[in-house]
Short mmCIF file of C-alpha atoms in Angstrom, two decimals:
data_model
loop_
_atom_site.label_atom_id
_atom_site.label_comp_id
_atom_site.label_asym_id
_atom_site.label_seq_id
_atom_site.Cartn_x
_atom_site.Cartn_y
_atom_site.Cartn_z
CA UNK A 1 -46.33 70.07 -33.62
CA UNK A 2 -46.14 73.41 -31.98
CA UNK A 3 -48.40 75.77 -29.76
CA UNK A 4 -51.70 75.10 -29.64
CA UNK A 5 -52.11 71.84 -31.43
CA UNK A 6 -49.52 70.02 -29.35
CA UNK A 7 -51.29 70.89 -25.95
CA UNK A 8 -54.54 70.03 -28.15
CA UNK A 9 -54.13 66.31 -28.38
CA UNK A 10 -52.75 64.64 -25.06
CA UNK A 11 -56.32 64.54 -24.29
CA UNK A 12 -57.66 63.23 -27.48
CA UNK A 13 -59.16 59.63 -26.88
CA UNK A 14 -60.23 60.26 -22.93
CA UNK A 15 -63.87 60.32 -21.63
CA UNK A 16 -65.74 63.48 -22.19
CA UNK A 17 -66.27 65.10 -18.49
CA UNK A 18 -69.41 67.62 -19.67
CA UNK A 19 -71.12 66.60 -16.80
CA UNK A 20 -69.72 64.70 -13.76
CA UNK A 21 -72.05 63.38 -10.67
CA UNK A 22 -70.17 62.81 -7.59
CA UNK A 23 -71.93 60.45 -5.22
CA UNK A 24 -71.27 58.94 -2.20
CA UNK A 25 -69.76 55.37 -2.24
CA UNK A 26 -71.30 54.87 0.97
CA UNK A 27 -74.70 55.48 -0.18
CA UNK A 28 -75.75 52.19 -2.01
CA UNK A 29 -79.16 53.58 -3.69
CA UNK A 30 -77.76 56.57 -4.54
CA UNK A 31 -74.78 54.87 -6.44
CA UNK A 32 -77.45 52.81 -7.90
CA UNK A 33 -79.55 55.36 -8.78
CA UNK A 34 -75.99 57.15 -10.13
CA UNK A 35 -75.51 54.43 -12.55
CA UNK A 36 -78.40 55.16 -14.42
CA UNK A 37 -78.33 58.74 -14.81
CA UNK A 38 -77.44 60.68 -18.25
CA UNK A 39 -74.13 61.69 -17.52
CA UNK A 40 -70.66 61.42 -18.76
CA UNK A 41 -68.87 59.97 -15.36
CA UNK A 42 -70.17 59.09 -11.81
CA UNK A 43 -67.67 60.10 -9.57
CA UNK A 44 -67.61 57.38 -6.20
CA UNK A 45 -66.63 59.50 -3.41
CA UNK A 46 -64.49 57.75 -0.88
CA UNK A 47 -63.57 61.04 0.98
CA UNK A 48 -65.48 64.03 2.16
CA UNK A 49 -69.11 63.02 1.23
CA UNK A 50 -67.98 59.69 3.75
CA UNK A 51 -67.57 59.59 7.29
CA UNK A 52 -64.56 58.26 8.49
CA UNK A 53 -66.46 54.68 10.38
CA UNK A 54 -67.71 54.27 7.31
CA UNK A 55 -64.75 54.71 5.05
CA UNK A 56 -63.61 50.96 4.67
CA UNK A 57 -67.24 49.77 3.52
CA UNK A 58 -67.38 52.54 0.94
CA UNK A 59 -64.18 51.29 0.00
CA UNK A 60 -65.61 47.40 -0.44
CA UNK A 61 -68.72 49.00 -2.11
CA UNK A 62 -66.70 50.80 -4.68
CA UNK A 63 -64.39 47.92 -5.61
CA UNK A 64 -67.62 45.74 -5.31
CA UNK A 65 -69.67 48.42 -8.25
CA UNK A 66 -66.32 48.04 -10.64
CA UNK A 67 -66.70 44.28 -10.46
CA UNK A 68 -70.16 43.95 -11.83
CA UNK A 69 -71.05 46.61 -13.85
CA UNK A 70 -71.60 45.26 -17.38
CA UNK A 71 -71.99 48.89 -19.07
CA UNK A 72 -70.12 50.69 -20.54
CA UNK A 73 -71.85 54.52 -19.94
CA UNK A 74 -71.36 56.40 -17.84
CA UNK A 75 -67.57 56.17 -17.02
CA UNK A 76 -66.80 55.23 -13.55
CA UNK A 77 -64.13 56.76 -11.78
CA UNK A 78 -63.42 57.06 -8.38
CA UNK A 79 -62.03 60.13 -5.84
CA UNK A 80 -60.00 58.40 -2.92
CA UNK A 81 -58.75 59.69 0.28
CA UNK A 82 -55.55 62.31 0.07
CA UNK A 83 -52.19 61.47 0.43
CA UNK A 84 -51.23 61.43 3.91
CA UNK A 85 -54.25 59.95 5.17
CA UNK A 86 -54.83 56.58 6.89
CA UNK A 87 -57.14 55.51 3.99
CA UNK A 88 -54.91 56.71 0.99
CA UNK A 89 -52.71 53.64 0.43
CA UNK A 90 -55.39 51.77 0.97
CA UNK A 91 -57.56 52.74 -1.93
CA UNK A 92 -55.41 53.00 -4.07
CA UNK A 93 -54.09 49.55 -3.88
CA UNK A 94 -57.67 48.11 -4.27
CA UNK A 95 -58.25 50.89 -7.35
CA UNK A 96 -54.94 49.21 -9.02
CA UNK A 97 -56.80 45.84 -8.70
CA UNK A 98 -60.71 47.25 -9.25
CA UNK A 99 -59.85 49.59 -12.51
CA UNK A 100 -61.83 52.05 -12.39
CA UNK A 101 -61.76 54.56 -15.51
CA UNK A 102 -59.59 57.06 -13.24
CA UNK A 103 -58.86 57.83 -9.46
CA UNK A 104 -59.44 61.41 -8.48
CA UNK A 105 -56.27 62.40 -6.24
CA UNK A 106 -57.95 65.18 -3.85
CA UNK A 107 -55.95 68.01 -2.48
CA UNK A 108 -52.90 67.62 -4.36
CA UNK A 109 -50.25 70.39 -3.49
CA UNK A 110 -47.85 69.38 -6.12
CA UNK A 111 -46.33 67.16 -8.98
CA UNK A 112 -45.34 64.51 -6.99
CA UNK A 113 -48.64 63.66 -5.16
CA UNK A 114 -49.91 62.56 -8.95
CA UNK A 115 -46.61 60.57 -9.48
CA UNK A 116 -46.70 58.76 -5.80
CA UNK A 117 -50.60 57.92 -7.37
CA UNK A 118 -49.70 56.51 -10.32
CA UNK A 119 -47.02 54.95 -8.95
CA UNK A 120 -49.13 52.97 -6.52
CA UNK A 121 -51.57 52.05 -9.33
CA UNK A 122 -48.51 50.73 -11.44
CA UNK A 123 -49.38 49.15 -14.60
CA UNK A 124 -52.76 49.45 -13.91
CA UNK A 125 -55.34 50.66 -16.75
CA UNK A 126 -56.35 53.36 -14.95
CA UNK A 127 -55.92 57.39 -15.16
CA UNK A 128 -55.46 59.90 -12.91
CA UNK A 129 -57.17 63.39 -11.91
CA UNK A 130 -55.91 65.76 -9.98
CA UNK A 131 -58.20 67.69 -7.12
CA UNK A 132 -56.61 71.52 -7.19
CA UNK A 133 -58.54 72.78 -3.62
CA UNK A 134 -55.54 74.27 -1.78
CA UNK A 135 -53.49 77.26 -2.13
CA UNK A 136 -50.53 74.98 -3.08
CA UNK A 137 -52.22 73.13 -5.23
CA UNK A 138 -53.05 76.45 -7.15
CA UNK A 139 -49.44 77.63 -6.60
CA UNK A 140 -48.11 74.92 -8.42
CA UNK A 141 -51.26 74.15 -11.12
CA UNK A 142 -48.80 73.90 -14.03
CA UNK A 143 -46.26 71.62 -12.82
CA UNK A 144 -49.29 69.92 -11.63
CA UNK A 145 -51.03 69.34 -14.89
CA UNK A 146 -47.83 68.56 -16.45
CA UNK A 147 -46.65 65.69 -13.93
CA UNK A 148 -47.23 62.68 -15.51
CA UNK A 149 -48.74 61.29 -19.27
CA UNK A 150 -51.48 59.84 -17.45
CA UNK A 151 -53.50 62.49 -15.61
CA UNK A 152 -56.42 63.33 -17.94
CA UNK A 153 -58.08 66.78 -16.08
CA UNK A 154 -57.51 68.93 -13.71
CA UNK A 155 -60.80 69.71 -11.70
CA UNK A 156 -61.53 73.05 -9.45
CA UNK A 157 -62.70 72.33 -6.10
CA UNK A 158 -63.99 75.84 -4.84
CA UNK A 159 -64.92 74.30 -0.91
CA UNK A 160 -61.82 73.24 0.39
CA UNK A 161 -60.11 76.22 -1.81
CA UNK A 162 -62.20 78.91 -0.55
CA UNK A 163 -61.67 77.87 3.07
CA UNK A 164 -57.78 77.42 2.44
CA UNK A 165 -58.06 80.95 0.72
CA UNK A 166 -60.50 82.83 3.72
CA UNK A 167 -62.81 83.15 0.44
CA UNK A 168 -66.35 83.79 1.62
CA UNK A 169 -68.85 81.01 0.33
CA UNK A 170 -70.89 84.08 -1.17
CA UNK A 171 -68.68 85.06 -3.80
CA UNK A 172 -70.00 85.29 -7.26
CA UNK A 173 -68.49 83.39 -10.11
CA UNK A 174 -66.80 86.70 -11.73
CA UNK A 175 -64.74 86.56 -8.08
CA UNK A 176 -63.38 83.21 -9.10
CA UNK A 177 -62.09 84.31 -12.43
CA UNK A 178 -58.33 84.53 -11.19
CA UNK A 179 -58.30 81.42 -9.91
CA UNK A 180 -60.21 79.50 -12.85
CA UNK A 181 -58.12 80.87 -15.40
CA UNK A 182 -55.30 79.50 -13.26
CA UNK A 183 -56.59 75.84 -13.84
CA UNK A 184 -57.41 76.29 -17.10
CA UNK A 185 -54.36 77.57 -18.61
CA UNK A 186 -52.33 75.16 -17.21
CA UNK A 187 -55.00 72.57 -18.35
CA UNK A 188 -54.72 73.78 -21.70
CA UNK A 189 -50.85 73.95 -21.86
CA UNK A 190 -50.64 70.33 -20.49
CA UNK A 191 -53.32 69.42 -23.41
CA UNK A 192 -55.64 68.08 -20.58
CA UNK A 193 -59.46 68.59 -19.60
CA UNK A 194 -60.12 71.37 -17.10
CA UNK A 195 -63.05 70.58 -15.07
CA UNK A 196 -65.19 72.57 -12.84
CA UNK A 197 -66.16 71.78 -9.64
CA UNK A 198 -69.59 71.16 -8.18
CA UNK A 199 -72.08 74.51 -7.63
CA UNK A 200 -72.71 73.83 -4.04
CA UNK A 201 -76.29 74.61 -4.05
CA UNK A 202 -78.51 71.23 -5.13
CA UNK A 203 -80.86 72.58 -7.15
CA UNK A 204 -81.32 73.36 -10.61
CA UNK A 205 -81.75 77.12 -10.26
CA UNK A 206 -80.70 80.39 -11.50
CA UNK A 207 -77.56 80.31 -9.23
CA UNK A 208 -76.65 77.27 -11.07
CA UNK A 209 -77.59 77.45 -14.41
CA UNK A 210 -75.12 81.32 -14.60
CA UNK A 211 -72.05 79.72 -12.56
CA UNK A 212 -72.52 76.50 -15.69
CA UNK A 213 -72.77 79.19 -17.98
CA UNK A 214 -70.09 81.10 -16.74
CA UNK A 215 -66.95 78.47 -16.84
CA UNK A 216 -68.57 77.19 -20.08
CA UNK A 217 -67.80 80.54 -21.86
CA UNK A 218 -64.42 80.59 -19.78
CA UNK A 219 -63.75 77.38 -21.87
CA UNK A 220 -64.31 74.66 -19.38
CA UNK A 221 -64.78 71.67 -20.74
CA UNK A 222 -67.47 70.20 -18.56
CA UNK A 223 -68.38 70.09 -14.75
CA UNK A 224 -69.28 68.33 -11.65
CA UNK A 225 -72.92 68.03 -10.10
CA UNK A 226 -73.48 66.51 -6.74
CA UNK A 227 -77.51 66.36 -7.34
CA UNK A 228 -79.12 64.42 -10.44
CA UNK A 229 -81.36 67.55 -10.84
CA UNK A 230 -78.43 69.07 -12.79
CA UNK A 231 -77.53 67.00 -15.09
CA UNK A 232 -80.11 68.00 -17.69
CA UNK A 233 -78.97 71.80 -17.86
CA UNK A 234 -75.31 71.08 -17.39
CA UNK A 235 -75.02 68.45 -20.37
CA UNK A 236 -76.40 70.94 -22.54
CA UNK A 237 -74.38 73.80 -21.58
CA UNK A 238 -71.42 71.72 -22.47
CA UNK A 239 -72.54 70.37 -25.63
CA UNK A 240 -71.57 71.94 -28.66
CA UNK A 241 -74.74 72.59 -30.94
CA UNK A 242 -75.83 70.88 -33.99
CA UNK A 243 -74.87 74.43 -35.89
CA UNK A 244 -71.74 74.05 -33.89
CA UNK A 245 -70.29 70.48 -34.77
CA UNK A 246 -71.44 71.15 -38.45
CA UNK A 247 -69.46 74.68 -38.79
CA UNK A 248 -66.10 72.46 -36.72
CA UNK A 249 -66.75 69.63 -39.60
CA UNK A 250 -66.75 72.42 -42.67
CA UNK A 251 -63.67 73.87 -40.66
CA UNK A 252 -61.21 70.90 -41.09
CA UNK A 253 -62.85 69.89 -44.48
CA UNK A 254 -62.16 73.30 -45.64
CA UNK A 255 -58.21 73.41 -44.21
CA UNK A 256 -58.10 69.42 -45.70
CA UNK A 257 -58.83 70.65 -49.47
CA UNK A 258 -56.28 73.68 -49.02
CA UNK A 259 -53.57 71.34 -48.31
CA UNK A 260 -51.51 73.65 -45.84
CA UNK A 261 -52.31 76.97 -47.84
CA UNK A 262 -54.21 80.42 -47.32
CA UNK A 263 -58.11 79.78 -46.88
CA UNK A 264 -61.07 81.43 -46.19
CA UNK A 265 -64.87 80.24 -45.34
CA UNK A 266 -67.70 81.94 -44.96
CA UNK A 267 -65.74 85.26 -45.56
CA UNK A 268 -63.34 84.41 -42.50
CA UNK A 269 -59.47 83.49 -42.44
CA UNK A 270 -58.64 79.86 -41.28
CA UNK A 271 -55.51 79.18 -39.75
CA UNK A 272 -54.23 76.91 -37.07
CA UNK A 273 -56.21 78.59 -33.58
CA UNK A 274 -59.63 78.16 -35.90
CA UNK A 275 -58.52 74.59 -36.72
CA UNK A 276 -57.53 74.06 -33.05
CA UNK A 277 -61.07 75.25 -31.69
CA UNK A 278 -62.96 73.03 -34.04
CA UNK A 279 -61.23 70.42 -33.00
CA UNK A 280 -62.29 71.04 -29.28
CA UNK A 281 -65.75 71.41 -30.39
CA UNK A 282 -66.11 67.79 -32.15
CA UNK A 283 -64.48 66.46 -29.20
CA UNK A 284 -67.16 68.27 -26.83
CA UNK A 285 -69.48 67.06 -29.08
CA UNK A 286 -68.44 63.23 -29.25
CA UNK A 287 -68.05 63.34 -33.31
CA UNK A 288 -65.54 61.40 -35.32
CA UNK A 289 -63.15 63.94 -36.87
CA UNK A 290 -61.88 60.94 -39.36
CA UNK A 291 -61.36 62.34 -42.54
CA UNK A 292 -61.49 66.06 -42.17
CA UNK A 293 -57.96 66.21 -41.83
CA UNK A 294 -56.96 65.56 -38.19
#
């Protein structure tokens, strides 16, 4: 395969991330409470949202949360401390033994802090996702997302990022565009998720609901929330609608039948970027593509 499909389909068969809530692992009812909610992956946060005396019990909480959960949905994955820190060994040798779904690898500033990662976690069933929040990190996005077969998204952290870049917290999402299309190209090239991060704000307002928007429409496939509030609005943004997933379906159907030649629905040219982008939307959407020709 060439061009588009190819960088389509490394991602094929990982956990739709339209809506991920990061919570502290710290915080016992609100991991609790996290467990329950409508989203597509809790996010147990063993770094900033933790104070460092309370670092090693987050850690036992975590590993304690993978043990006994008897569900299935949401995913659980779990952000650990950056490379270089005291903690960062630490977790991940207790991730390699606790499986989470992933282990977000925060403030990586290059290929080889994903391969040290997965090297720790060894044949553990575990992925990886990589934290971009420095200016090295964004320097080096694409040999990033193209490190190693098992990182599954790339995710935008605009707090750390800003302050590395002497951004001002006030900037509008339009002042982010360079950046975002940074991620998500390289994303997109490595056939990987892209993944915003959270809206600092904790509310469900208007602030919110035009930065979800906005990297929506960029083509983001989903993002994080650090409030439960958002989850409602978010999920929806990211879902493909019902007229969406059934226009994707007639899509492949339609390039199926034509065996490999010149086709046209609904008055428009098909060809390979229209099959592509269909593809993406059943995927957003969580419907079985079987039999329409992928």
């Amino acid at each position: 395969m060439t061009g588009g499909t190819a960088a389509s389909v490394r991602s094929t068969g990982t956990p739709r991330r339209r809506v991920v809530l990061v919570v502290p692992a710290s915080d016992e009812r609100k991991v609790l409470s996290a467990l329950r909610a409508d989203c597509d992956e809790v996010m147990l946060d063993l770094e900033d949202a933790v104070v460092p005396a309370a670092k090693t019990d987050a850690r036992a909480r975590a590993v304690s949360v993978l043990a006994t959960r008897t569900v299935a949905a949401p995913t659980v994955s779990v952000r650990i401390n950056a490379r270089g820190t005291d903690e960062y060994y630490d977790d991940l040798d207790a991730m390699a033994s606790a499986h989470p779904a992933t282990v977000m690898v925060p403030k990586v500033d290059g290929p080889d802090d994903v391969r040290d990662a997965v090297r720790r976690l060894g044949d553990a069933p575990t992925g990886v996702q990589a934290l971009i929040e420095t200016a090295r990190g964004l320097d080096t996005v694409g040999e990033i997302a193209a490190a190693h077969a098992r990182l599954q998204a790339l995710v935008l952290g605009y707090a750390d990022l800003g302050a590395d870049l002497g951004r001002a917290r006030t900037c509008s999402p339009a002042s982010w565009l360079h950046v975002q299309d940074r991620v998500l190209i390289a994303a997109r090239a490595a056939g990987i998720q892209a993944v915003d991060g959270p809206y600092l704000g904790v509310r469900d307002d208007a602030e919110f609901r035009v930065a979800t928007t906005w990297t929506r429409d960029l083509g983001f496939d989903g993002t994080w929330v650090i409030h439960p509030a958002q989850i409602d609005f978010a999920r929806a943004t990211f879902t493909p609608s019902d007229d969406d997933v059934a226009y994707a379906r007639r899509v492949l159907e339609t390039m199926a039948a034509a065996a490999g030649g010149a086709v046209a629905l609904d008055g428009r040219m098909l060809d390979e970027a229209v099959v592509v982008a269909a593809r993406r939307t059943l995927a957003r959407a969580g419907a079985e593509t079987e039999g329409n020709g992928t």
